[in-house]
Amino acid sequence: MSMLICLVGSMVLPAQSAGERPNIVFIMTDDHAAHAISAYGSKVNKTPHIDKLASEGIRLDRCFVTNSICTPSRAAILTGKYSHKNGVPVFNRFDGGQQTVAKLLQAGGYHTGIFGKWHLGSDPTGFDRWKILPGQGAYYDPTFYTSSENKKETGYCTDLITDFSLDFINNRPLDKPFFLMCHHKAPHRNWQPRADKKAKWATIKVPLPATFDDDFTGKADAAREATMRVADHLTPGDVKEKPPEGLSGQDLKV
């Protein structure tokens, strides 16, 4: 999971005017290592827009992750609390009655919104506007939930979330600063690129990490149980290749 926080100005007291307080855009991408971003050393894919933010702003190199799993990490970001304190150690339902960064900013006069992947089980609280994916959501023509309706949208998930976020910015109350959480589903597995991007990597060989086939022989049981690997359960859809003919159902499952 990766995060970008874009600020205009510096944080000041709520009593000051909207023009003196920064607008805050929090961008989250999902389920990838830091080195998937070229500003953090990727030798395969390039992320020029993120790299520009890193070069013109601040790149943080010594971050501490309270819980690297999807749902607990989201709860920790919202609350600023460890998982055993916010009630979401794994995939638990988030208690929206807790204090969150959105509620604090909303109470301080901010117009707040979240769009995209939520994945916390309960409805968002502390947001003036929200439009979220149910669970993991779909990449193509996804359904989005709001406080009043569930609606299937036409398009690719990343584009739709971006468009919803831009609409929030462009149609906000101008007498208030805003806080936007733009939560992308991508590039979370299962990996489904936009139709016009499917052939982009067809001729590019992505090197496997040295530990890809590690069977954890001689290592602690805790390391094996952590399951921080994907080699054991890749599917034909993951690798974008058809399996050889003649394999049994069990072979395909393995």
PDB file of C-alpha atoms in Angstrom:
ATOM      1  CA  MET A   1       0.000   0.000   0.000  1.00  0.00           C
ATOM      2  CA  SER A   2       1.352   3.409  -0.895  1.00  0.00           C
ATOM      3  CA  MET A   3       0.278   6.889   0.118  1.00  0.00           C
ATOM      4  CA  LEU A   4       0.818  10.417  -1.135  1.00  0.00           C
ATOM      5  CA  ILE A   5      -0.197  13.498   0.811  1.00  0.00           C
ATOM      6  CA  CYS A   6      -0.292  16.780  -1.078  1.00  0.00           C
ATOM      7  CA  LEU A   7      -0.549  19.997   0.924  1.00  0.00           C
ATOM      8  CA  VAL A   8      -0.851  23.616  -0.091  1.00  0.00           C
ATOM      9  CA  GLY A   9       0.540  25.825   2.654  1.00  0.00           C
ATOM     10  CA  SER A  10       0.974  24.560   6.217  1.00  0.00           C
ATOM     11  CA  MET A  11      -1.366  23.317   8.916  1.00  0.00           C
ATOM     12  CA  VAL A  12      -2.711  26.158  11.057  1.00  0.00           C
ATOM     13  CA  LEU A  13      -5.501  26.718  13.558  1.00  0.00           C
ATOM     14  CA  PRO A  14      -9.133  26.185  12.438  1.00  0.00           C
ATOM     15  CA  ALA A  15     -10.023  29.765  13.348  1.00  0.00           C
ATOM     16  CA  GLN A  16      -8.170  31.091  10.329  1.00  0.00           C
ATOM     17  CA  SER A  17      -9.825  31.623   6.952  1.00  0.00           C
ATOM     18  CA  ALA A  18     -10.057  29.011   4.211  1.00  0.00           C
ATOM     19  CA  GLY A  19      -7.457  30.866   2.166  1.00  0.00           C
ATOM     20  CA  GLU A  20      -4.918  30.546   4.989  1.00  0.00           C
ATOM     21  CA  ARG A  21      -5.428  26.824   5.522  1.00  0.00           C
ATOM     22  CA  PRO A  22      -4.139  24.161   3.152  1.00  0.00           C
ATOM     23  CA  ASN A  23      -6.283  21.963   1.004  1.00  0.00           C
ATOM     24  CA  ILE A  24      -5.275  18.359   1.646  1.00  0.00           C
ATOM     25  CA  VAL A  25      -5.296  15.617  -0.996  1.00  0.00           C
ATOM     26  CA  PHE A  26      -4.496  12.127   0.295  1.00  0.00           C
ATOM     27  CA  ILE A  27      -3.890   9.619  -2.523  1.00  0.00           C
ATOM     28  CA  MET A  28      -3.674   5.919  -1.742  1.00  0.00           C
ATOM     29  CA  THR A  29      -2.697   3.119  -4.104  1.00  0.00           C
ATOM     30  CA  ASP A  30      -3.101  -0.475  -3.033  1.00  0.00           C
ATOM     31  CA  ASP A  31      -1.132  -3.669  -2.562  1.00  0.00           C
ATOM     32  CA  HIS A  32       2.335  -2.912  -3.875  1.00  0.00           C
ATOM     33  CA  ALA A  33       5.798  -2.437  -2.435  1.00  0.00           C
ATOM     34  CA  ALA A  34       7.477   0.954  -2.233  1.00  0.00           C
ATOM     35  CA  HIS A  35       9.953  -0.036  -4.937  1.00  0.00           C
ATOM     36  CA  ALA A  36       7.095  -0.374  -7.440  1.00  0.00           C
ATOM     37  CA  ILE A  37       7.385   3.427  -7.721  1.00  0.00           C
ATOM     38  CA  SER A  38      10.304   4.661  -9.808  1.00  0.00           C
ATOM     39  CA  ALA A  39      11.049   7.438  -7.310  1.00  0.00           C
ATOM     40  CA  TYR A  40      11.727   4.621  -4.847  1.00  0.00           C
ATOM     41  CA  GLY A  41      13.910   2.565  -7.141  1.00  0.00           C
ATOM     42  CA  SER A  42      11.694   0.651  -9.589  1.00  0.00           C
ATOM     43  CA  LYS A  43      13.748  -0.632 -12.507  1.00  0.00           C
ATOM     44  CA  VAL A  44      10.726  -1.842 -14.481  1.00  0.00           C
ATOM     45  CA  ASN A  45       7.728   0.483 -14.454  1.00  0.00           C
ATOM     46  CA  LYS A  46       7.913   4.269 -14.475  1.00  0.00           C
ATOM     47  CA  THR A  47       5.724   6.591 -12.412  1.00  0.00           C
ATOM     48  CA  PRO A  48       6.597  10.079 -13.705  1.00  0.00           C
ATOM     49  CA  HIS A  49       3.777  11.992 -12.019  1.00  0.00           C
ATOM     50  CA  ILE A  50       4.499  10.499  -8.610  1.00  0.00           C
ATOM     51  CA  ASP A  51       8.203  11.091  -9.218  1.00  0.00           C
ATOM     52  CA  LYS A  52       7.497  14.761  -9.880  1.00  0.00           C
ATOM     53  CA  LEU A  53       5.663  15.078  -6.575  1.00  0.00           C
ATOM     54  CA  ALA A  54       8.625  13.404  -4.880  1.00  0.00           C
ATOM     55  CA  SER A  55      11.210  15.670  -6.515  1.00  0.00           C
ATOM     56  CA  GLU A  56       9.288  18.919  -5.996  1.00  0.00           C
ATOM     57  CA  GLY A  57       7.978  18.049  -2.534  1.00  0.00           C
ATOM     58  CA  ILE A  58       9.248  15.688   0.142  1.00  0.00           C
ATOM     59  CA  ARG A  59      10.103  12.024  -0.338  1.00  0.00           C
ATOM     60  CA  LEU A  60       9.852  10.065   2.893  1.00  0.00           C
ATOM     61  CA  ASP A  61      12.416   7.267   3.156  1.00  0.00           C
ATOM     62  CA  ARG A  62      12.004   6.093   6.758  1.00  0.00           C
ATOM     63  CA  CYS A  63       8.333   5.285   7.130  1.00  0.00           C
ATOM     64  CA  PHE A  64       6.837   3.066   9.824  1.00  0.00           C
ATOM     65  CA  VAL A  65       3.923   0.816   8.882  1.00  0.00           C
ATOM     66  CA  THR A  66       1.694  -0.078  11.814  1.00  0.00           C
ATOM     67  CA  ASN A  67      -0.012  -2.924   9.934  1.00  0.00           C
ATOM     68  CA  SER A  68       0.729  -3.697   6.294  1.00  0.00           C
ATOM     69  CA  ILE A  69      -2.503  -5.620   5.605  1.00  0.00           C
ATOM     70  CA  CYS A  70      -5.144  -3.746   3.617  1.00  0.00           C
ATOM     71  CA  THR A  71      -8.057  -3.194   6.011  1.00  0.00           C
ATOM     72  CA  PRO A  72      -6.042  -2.727   9.230  1.00  0.00           C
ATOM     73  CA  SER A  73      -3.730  -0.263   7.499  1.00  0.00           C
ATOM     74  CA  ARG A  74      -6.701   1.841   6.414  1.00  0.00           C
ATOM     75  CA  ALA A  75      -8.072   1.876   9.954  1.00  0.00           C
ATOM     76  CA  ALA A  76      -4.681   2.924  11.331  1.00  0.00           C
ATOM     77  CA  ILE A  77      -4.418   5.787   8.843  1.00  0.00           C
ATOM     78  CA  LEU A  78      -7.893   7.067   9.692  1.00  0.00           C
ATOM     79  CA  THR A  79      -7.510   6.846  13.462  1.00  0.00           C
ATOM     80  CA  GLY A  80      -3.798   7.258  14.087  1.00  0.00           C
ATOM     81  CA  LYS A  81      -4.039   4.257  16.413  1.00  0.00           C
ATOM     82  CA  TYR A  82      -2.463   0.821  16.468  1.00  0.00           C
ATOM     83  CA  SER A  83      -4.638  -2.075  15.333  1.00  0.00           C
ATOM     84  CA  HIS A  84      -5.251  -3.388  18.861  1.00  0.00           C
ATOM     85  CA  LYS A  85      -6.571   0.057  19.790  1.00  0.00           C
ATOM     86  CA  ASN A  86      -8.773   0.790  16.757  1.00  0.00           C
ATOM     87  CA  GLY A  87     -10.386  -2.662  16.754  1.00  0.00           C
ATOM     88  CA  VAL A  88      -9.206  -3.756  13.296  1.00  0.00           C
ATOM     89  CA  PRO A  89      -6.295  -6.207  13.709  1.00  0.00           C
ATOM     90  CA  VAL A  90      -7.179  -8.187  10.572  1.00  0.00           C
ATOM     91  CA  PHE A  91     -10.378  -7.918   8.497  1.00  0.00           C
ATOM     92  CA  ASN A  92     -12.738  -6.717  11.206  1.00  0.00           C
ATOM     93  CA  ARG A  93     -15.611  -4.286  10.743  1.00  0.00           C
ATOM     94  CA  PHE A  94     -14.475  -0.742  11.484  1.00  0.00           C
ATOM     95  CA  ASP A  95     -16.284   1.113  14.276  1.00  0.00           C
ATOM     96  CA  GLY A  96     -17.184   4.437  12.677  1.00  0.00           C
ATOM     97  CA  GLY A  97     -17.893   5.985  16.059  1.00  0.00           C
ATOM     98  CA  GLN A  98     -14.176   6.435  16.672  1.00  0.00           C
ATOM     99  CA  GLN A  99     -12.347   9.709  16.268  1.00  0.00           C
ATOM    100  CA  THR A 100     -10.736  10.001  12.840  1.00  0.00           C
ATOM    101  CA  VAL A 101      -8.682  12.496  10.897  1.00  0.00           C
ATOM    102  CA  ALA A 102     -11.735  13.201   8.716  1.00  0.00           C
ATOM    103  CA  LYS A 103     -13.912  14.033  11.732  1.00  0.00           C
ATOM    104  CA  LEU A 104     -11.266  16.320  13.210  1.00  0.00           C
ATOM    105  CA  LEU A 105     -10.837  18.230   9.966  1.00  0.00           C
ATOM    106  CA  GLN A 106     -14.594  18.369   9.394  1.00  0.00           C
ATOM    107  CA  ALA A 107     -15.051  19.829  12.884  1.00  0.00           C
ATOM    108  CA  GLY A 108     -12.346  22.347  12.039  1.00  0.00           C
ATOM    109  CA  GLY A 109     -14.282  23.645   9.054  1.00  0.00           C
ATOM    110  CA  TYR A 110     -13.000  21.414   6.262  1.00  0.00           C
ATOM    111  CA  HIS A 111     -15.190  20.048   3.467  1.00  0.00           C
ATOM    112  CA  THR A 112     -14.350  16.335   3.461  1.00  0.00           C
ATOM    113  CA  GLY A 113     -14.694  13.561   0.914  1.00  0.00           C
ATOM    114  CA  ILE A 114     -13.513  10.033   0.172  1.00  0.00           C
ATOM    115  CA  PHE A 115     -13.761   8.222  -3.166  1.00  0.00           C
ATOM    116  CA  GLY A 116     -12.677   4.726  -4.159  1.00  0.00           C
ATOM    117  CA  LYS A 117     -11.710   1.736  -2.076  1.00  0.00           C
ATOM    118  CA  TRP A 118     -12.874   1.809   1.542  1.00  0.00           C
ATOM    119  CA  HIS A 119     -12.820  -1.889   2.553  1.00  0.00           C
ATOM    120  CA  LEU A 120     -13.706  -1.328   6.201  1.00  0.00           C
ATOM    121  CA  GLY A 121     -17.120  -3.002   6.380  1.00  0.00           C
ATOM    122  CA  SER A 122     -19.051  -0.022   7.731  1.00  0.00           C
ATOM    123  CA  ASP A 123     -20.118   3.195   6.008  1.00  0.00           C
ATOM    124  CA  PRO A 124     -17.656   6.111   6.076  1.00  0.00           C
ATOM    125  CA  THR A 125     -18.176   8.697   8.820  1.00  0.00           C
ATOM    126  CA  GLY A 126     -16.770  12.197   9.008  1.00  0.00           C
ATOM    127  CA  PHE A 127     -17.151  12.807   5.273  1.00  0.00           C
ATOM    128  CA  ASP A 128     -19.477  15.321   3.623  1.00  0.00           C
ATOM    129  CA  ARG A 129     -19.350  13.309   0.394  1.00  0.00           C
ATOM    130  CA  TRP A 130     -18.344   9.739  -0.234  1.00  0.00           C
ATOM    131  CA  LYS A 131     -18.547   7.188  -3.011  1.00  0.00           C
ATOM    132  CA  ILE A 132     -16.900   3.853  -2.316  1.00  0.00           C
ATOM    133  CA  LEU A 133     -16.384   0.410  -3.798  1.00  0.00           C
ATOM    134  CA  PRO A 134     -18.086  -2.530  -2.071  1.00  0.00           C
ATOM    135  CA  GLY A 135     -15.296  -4.698  -0.663  1.00  0.00           C
ATOM    136  CA  GLN A 136     -12.509  -5.072  -3.192  1.00  0.00           C
ATOM    137  CA  GLY A 137     -14.697  -3.774  -5.988  1.00  0.00           C
ATOM    138  CA  ALA A 138     -14.264  -4.509  -9.692  1.00  0.00           C
ATOM    139  CA  TYR A 139     -11.845  -3.057 -12.213  1.00  0.00           C
ATOM    140  CA  TYR A 140     -14.315  -2.917 -15.103  1.00  0.00           C
ATOM    141  CA  ASP A 141     -17.730  -1.231 -14.798  1.00  0.00           C
ATOM    142  CA  PRO A 142     -17.637  -1.293 -10.982  1.00  0.00           C
ATOM    143  CA  THR A 143     -20.517  -0.641  -8.621  1.00  0.00           C
ATOM    144  CA  PHE A 144     -20.103   2.239  -6.178  1.00  0.00           C
ATOM    145  CA  TYR A 145     -21.978   2.870  -2.935  1.00  0.00           C
ATOM    146  CA  THR A 146     -23.082   6.247  -1.627  1.00  0.00           C
ATOM    147  CA  SER A 147     -25.268   7.142   1.346  1.00  0.00           C
ATOM    148  CA  SER A 148     -28.332   7.058  -0.917  1.00  0.00           C
ATOM    149  CA  GLU A 149     -27.732   4.521  -3.700  1.00  0.00           C
ATOM    150  CA  ASN A 150     -25.703   1.685  -5.173  1.00  0.00           C
ATOM    151  CA  LYS A 151     -24.885   2.389  -8.796  1.00  0.00           C
ATOM    152  CA  LYS A 152     -22.968   0.512 -11.460  1.00  0.00           C
ATOM    153  CA  GLU A 153     -20.692   2.900 -13.334  1.00  0.00           C
ATOM    154  CA  THR A 154     -19.376   2.437 -16.855  1.00  0.00           C
ATOM    155  CA  GLY A 155     -15.624   2.610 -17.231  1.00  0.00           C
ATOM    156  CA  TYR A 156     -12.330   1.599 -15.680  1.00  0.00           C
ATOM    157  CA  CYS A 157     -12.050   1.809 -11.911  1.00  0.00           C
ATOM    158  CA  THR A 158      -8.960   4.050 -11.736  1.00  0.00           C
ATOM    159  CA  ASP A 159     -10.425   6.554 -14.188  1.00  0.00           C
ATOM    160  CA  LEU A 160     -13.752   6.642 -12.362  1.00  0.00           C
ATOM    161  CA  ILE A 161     -12.199   7.213  -8.934  1.00  0.00           C
ATOM    162  CA  THR A 162     -10.057   9.988 -10.379  1.00  0.00           C
ATOM    163  CA  ASP A 163     -13.078  11.606 -12.020  1.00  0.00           C
ATOM    164  CA  PHE A 164     -15.114  11.451  -8.791  1.00  0.00           C
ATOM    165  CA  SER A 165     -12.224  13.029  -6.899  1.00  0.00           C
ATOM    166  CA  LEU A 166     -11.850  15.827  -9.438  1.00  0.00           C
ATOM    167  CA  ASP A 167     -15.586  16.484  -9.326  1.00  0.00           C
ATOM    168  CA  PHE A 168     -15.335  16.827  -5.548  1.00  0.00           C
ATOM    169  CA  ILE A 169     -12.573  19.420  -5.931  1.00  0.00           C
ATOM    170  CA  ASN A 170     -14.292  21.332  -8.724  1.00  0.00           C
ATOM    171  CA  ASN A 171     -17.697  21.470  -7.032  1.00  0.00           C
ATOM    172  CA  ARG A 172     -16.751  22.083  -3.413  1.00  0.00           C
ATOM    173  CA  PRO A 173     -17.828  25.052  -1.261  1.00  0.00           C
ATOM    174  CA  LEU A 174     -15.281  27.767  -2.009  1.00  0.00           C
ATOM    175  CA  ASP A 175     -15.507  29.267   1.461  1.00  0.00           C
ATOM    176  CA  LYS A 176     -13.964  26.152   3.042  1.00  0.00           C
ATOM    177  CA  PRO A 177     -10.664  24.321   2.688  1.00  0.00           C
ATOM    178  CA  PHE A 178     -11.076  20.701   1.600  1.00  0.00           C
ATOM    179  CA  PHE A 179      -9.763  17.309   2.642  1.00  0.00           C
ATOM    180  CA  LEU A 180      -9.909  14.649  -0.079  1.00  0.00           C
ATOM    181  CA  MET A 181      -9.043  10.973   0.268  1.00  0.00           C
ATOM    182  CA  CYS A 182      -8.613   9.463  -3.208  1.00  0.00           C
ATOM    183  CA  HIS A 183      -8.336   5.710  -2.630  1.00  0.00           C
ATOM    184  CA  HIS A 184      -7.454   3.732  -5.744  1.00  0.00           C
ATOM    185  CA  LYS A 185      -8.065  -0.005  -6.014  1.00  0.00           C
ATOM    186  CA  ALA A 186      -5.138  -0.457  -8.396  1.00  0.00           C
ATOM    187  CA  PRO A 187      -2.772  -2.174  -8.575  1.00  0.00           C
ATOM    188  CA  HIS A 188      -4.331  -4.696  -6.178  1.00  0.00           C
ATOM    189  CA  ARG A 189      -4.587  -8.265  -7.380  1.00  0.00           C
ATOM    190  CA  ASN A 190      -6.217  -9.550  -9.522  1.00  0.00           C
ATOM    191  CA  TRP A 191      -4.210  -7.500 -11.967  1.00  0.00           C
ATOM    192  CA  GLN A 192      -6.523  -6.189 -14.671  1.00  0.00           C
ATOM    193  CA  PRO A 193      -5.180  -3.246 -16.674  1.00  0.00           C
ATOM    194  CA  ARG A 194      -7.266  -0.850 -18.686  1.00  0.00           C
ATOM    195  CA  ALA A 195      -8.002  -2.276 -22.139  1.00  0.00           C
ATOM    196  CA  ASP A 196      -5.646   0.086 -23.976  1.00  0.00           C
ATOM    197  CA  LYS A 197      -2.796  -0.781 -21.581  1.00  0.00           C
ATOM    198  CA  LYS A 198      -2.942  -4.570 -21.856  1.00  0.00           C
ATOM    199  CA  ALA A 199      -0.204  -4.839 -24.467  1.00  0.00           C
ATOM    200  CA  LYS A 200       2.137  -2.316 -22.855  1.00  0.00           C
ATOM    201  CA  TRP A 201       4.250  -4.904 -21.033  1.00  0.00           C
ATOM    202  CA  ALA A 202       3.929  -7.747 -23.546  1.00  0.00           C
ATOM    203  CA  THR A 203       7.582  -7.521 -24.633  1.00  0.00           C
ATOM    204  CA  ILE A 204       9.037  -6.520 -21.265  1.00  0.00           C
ATOM    205  CA  LYS A 205      10.486  -9.176 -18.991  1.00  0.00           C
ATOM    206  CA  VAL A 206       9.807  -8.472 -15.346  1.00  0.00           C
ATOM    207  CA  PRO A 207      12.582 -10.037 -13.238  1.00  0.00           C
ATOM    208  CA  LEU A 208      11.506 -12.311 -10.415  1.00  0.00           C
ATOM    209  CA  PRO A 209      12.893 -11.497  -6.971  1.00  0.00           C
ATOM    210  CA  ALA A 210      15.579 -13.822  -5.644  1.00  0.00           C
ATOM    211  CA  THR A 211      13.202 -15.089  -2.954  1.00  0.00           C
ATOM    212  CA  PHE A 212      10.329 -15.909  -5.332  1.00  0.00           C
ATOM    213  CA  ASP A 213      10.715 -19.706  -5.041  1.00  0.00           C
ATOM    214  CA  ASP A 214      11.886 -19.715  -1.422  1.00  0.00           C
ATOM    215  CA  ASP A 215      10.456 -22.733   0.436  1.00  0.00           C
ATOM    216  CA  PHE A 216      11.460 -21.276   3.835  1.00  0.00           C
ATOM    217  CA  THR A 217      13.639 -24.282   4.679  1.00  0.00           C
ATOM    218  CA  GLY A 218      15.649 -23.597   7.803  1.00  0.00           C
ATOM    219  CA  LYS A 219      13.671 -20.474   8.649  1.00  0.00           C
ATOM    220  CA  ALA A 220      11.432 -19.779  11.606  1.00  0.00           C
ATOM    221  CA  ASP A 221       7.843 -21.040  11.534  1.00  0.00           C
ATOM    222  CA  ALA A 222       6.655 -17.457  11.927  1.00  0.00           C
ATOM    223  CA  ALA A 223       8.284 -16.518   8.618  1.00  0.00           C
ATOM    224  CA  ARG A 224       6.501 -19.365   6.848  1.00  0.00           C
ATOM    225  CA  GLU A 225       3.150 -18.522   8.412  1.00  0.00           C
ATOM    226  CA  ALA A 226       3.406 -14.863   7.405  1.00  0.00           C
ATOM    227  CA  THR A 227       2.628 -15.899   3.779  1.00  0.00           C
ATOM    228  CA  MET A 228       4.346 -12.824   2.371  1.00  0.00           C
ATOM    229  CA  ARG A 229       4.571 -14.469  -1.045  1.00  0.00           C
ATOM    230  CA  VAL A 230       2.466 -15.149  -4.118  1.00  0.00           C
ATOM    231  CA  ALA A 231       4.357 -17.916  -5.936  1.00  0.00           C
ATOM    232  CA  ASP A 232       2.300 -20.668  -4.292  1.00  0.00           C
ATOM    233  CA  HIS A 233      -1.051 -19.464  -5.548  1.00  0.00           C
ATOM    234  CA  LEU A 234      -0.609 -17.627  -8.834  1.00  0.00           C
ATOM    235  CA  THR A 235      -3.415 -18.271 -11.323  1.00  0.00           C
ATOM    236  CA  PRO A 236      -3.452 -18.192 -15.137  1.00  0.00           C
ATOM    237  CA  GLY A 237      -5.261 -14.870 -14.824  1.00  0.00           C
ATOM    238  CA  ASP A 238      -2.447 -13.498 -12.687  1.00  0.00           C
ATOM    239  CA  VAL A 239       0.341 -14.377 -15.107  1.00  0.00           C
ATOM    240  CA  LYS A 240      -1.809 -13.636 -18.178  1.00  0.00           C
ATOM    241  CA  GLU A 241      -0.949 -16.966 -19.793  1.00  0.00           C
ATOM    242  CA  LYS A 242      -3.057 -19.959 -20.737  1.00  0.00           C
ATOM    243  CA  PRO A 243      -2.029 -23.169 -18.928  1.00  0.00           C
ATOM    244  CA  PRO A 244      -0.652 -26.054 -21.025  1.00  0.00           C
ATOM    245  CA  GLU A 245      -3.194 -28.526 -22.361  1.00  0.00           C
ATOM    246  CA  GLY A 246      -3.689 -31.843 -20.600  1.00  0.00           C
ATOM    247  CA  LEU A 247      -3.450 -30.626 -17.012  1.00  0.00           C
ATOM    248  CA  SER A 248      -5.931 -31.980 -14.496  1.00  0.00           C
ATOM    249  CA  GLY A 249      -8.138 -29.826 -12.321  1.00  0.00           C
ATOM    250  CA  GLN A 250      -5.842 -30.518  -9.375  1.00  0.00           C
ATOM    251  CA  ASP A 251      -2.807 -29.456 -11.425  1.00  0.00           C
ATOM    252  CA  LEU A 252      -4.500 -26.187 -12.281  1.00  0.00           C
ATOM    253  CA  LYS A 253      -5.488 -25.653  -8.664  1.00  0.00           C
ATOM    254  CA  VAL A 254      -1.886 -26.131  -7.539  1.00  0.00           C
TER     255      VAL A 254
END
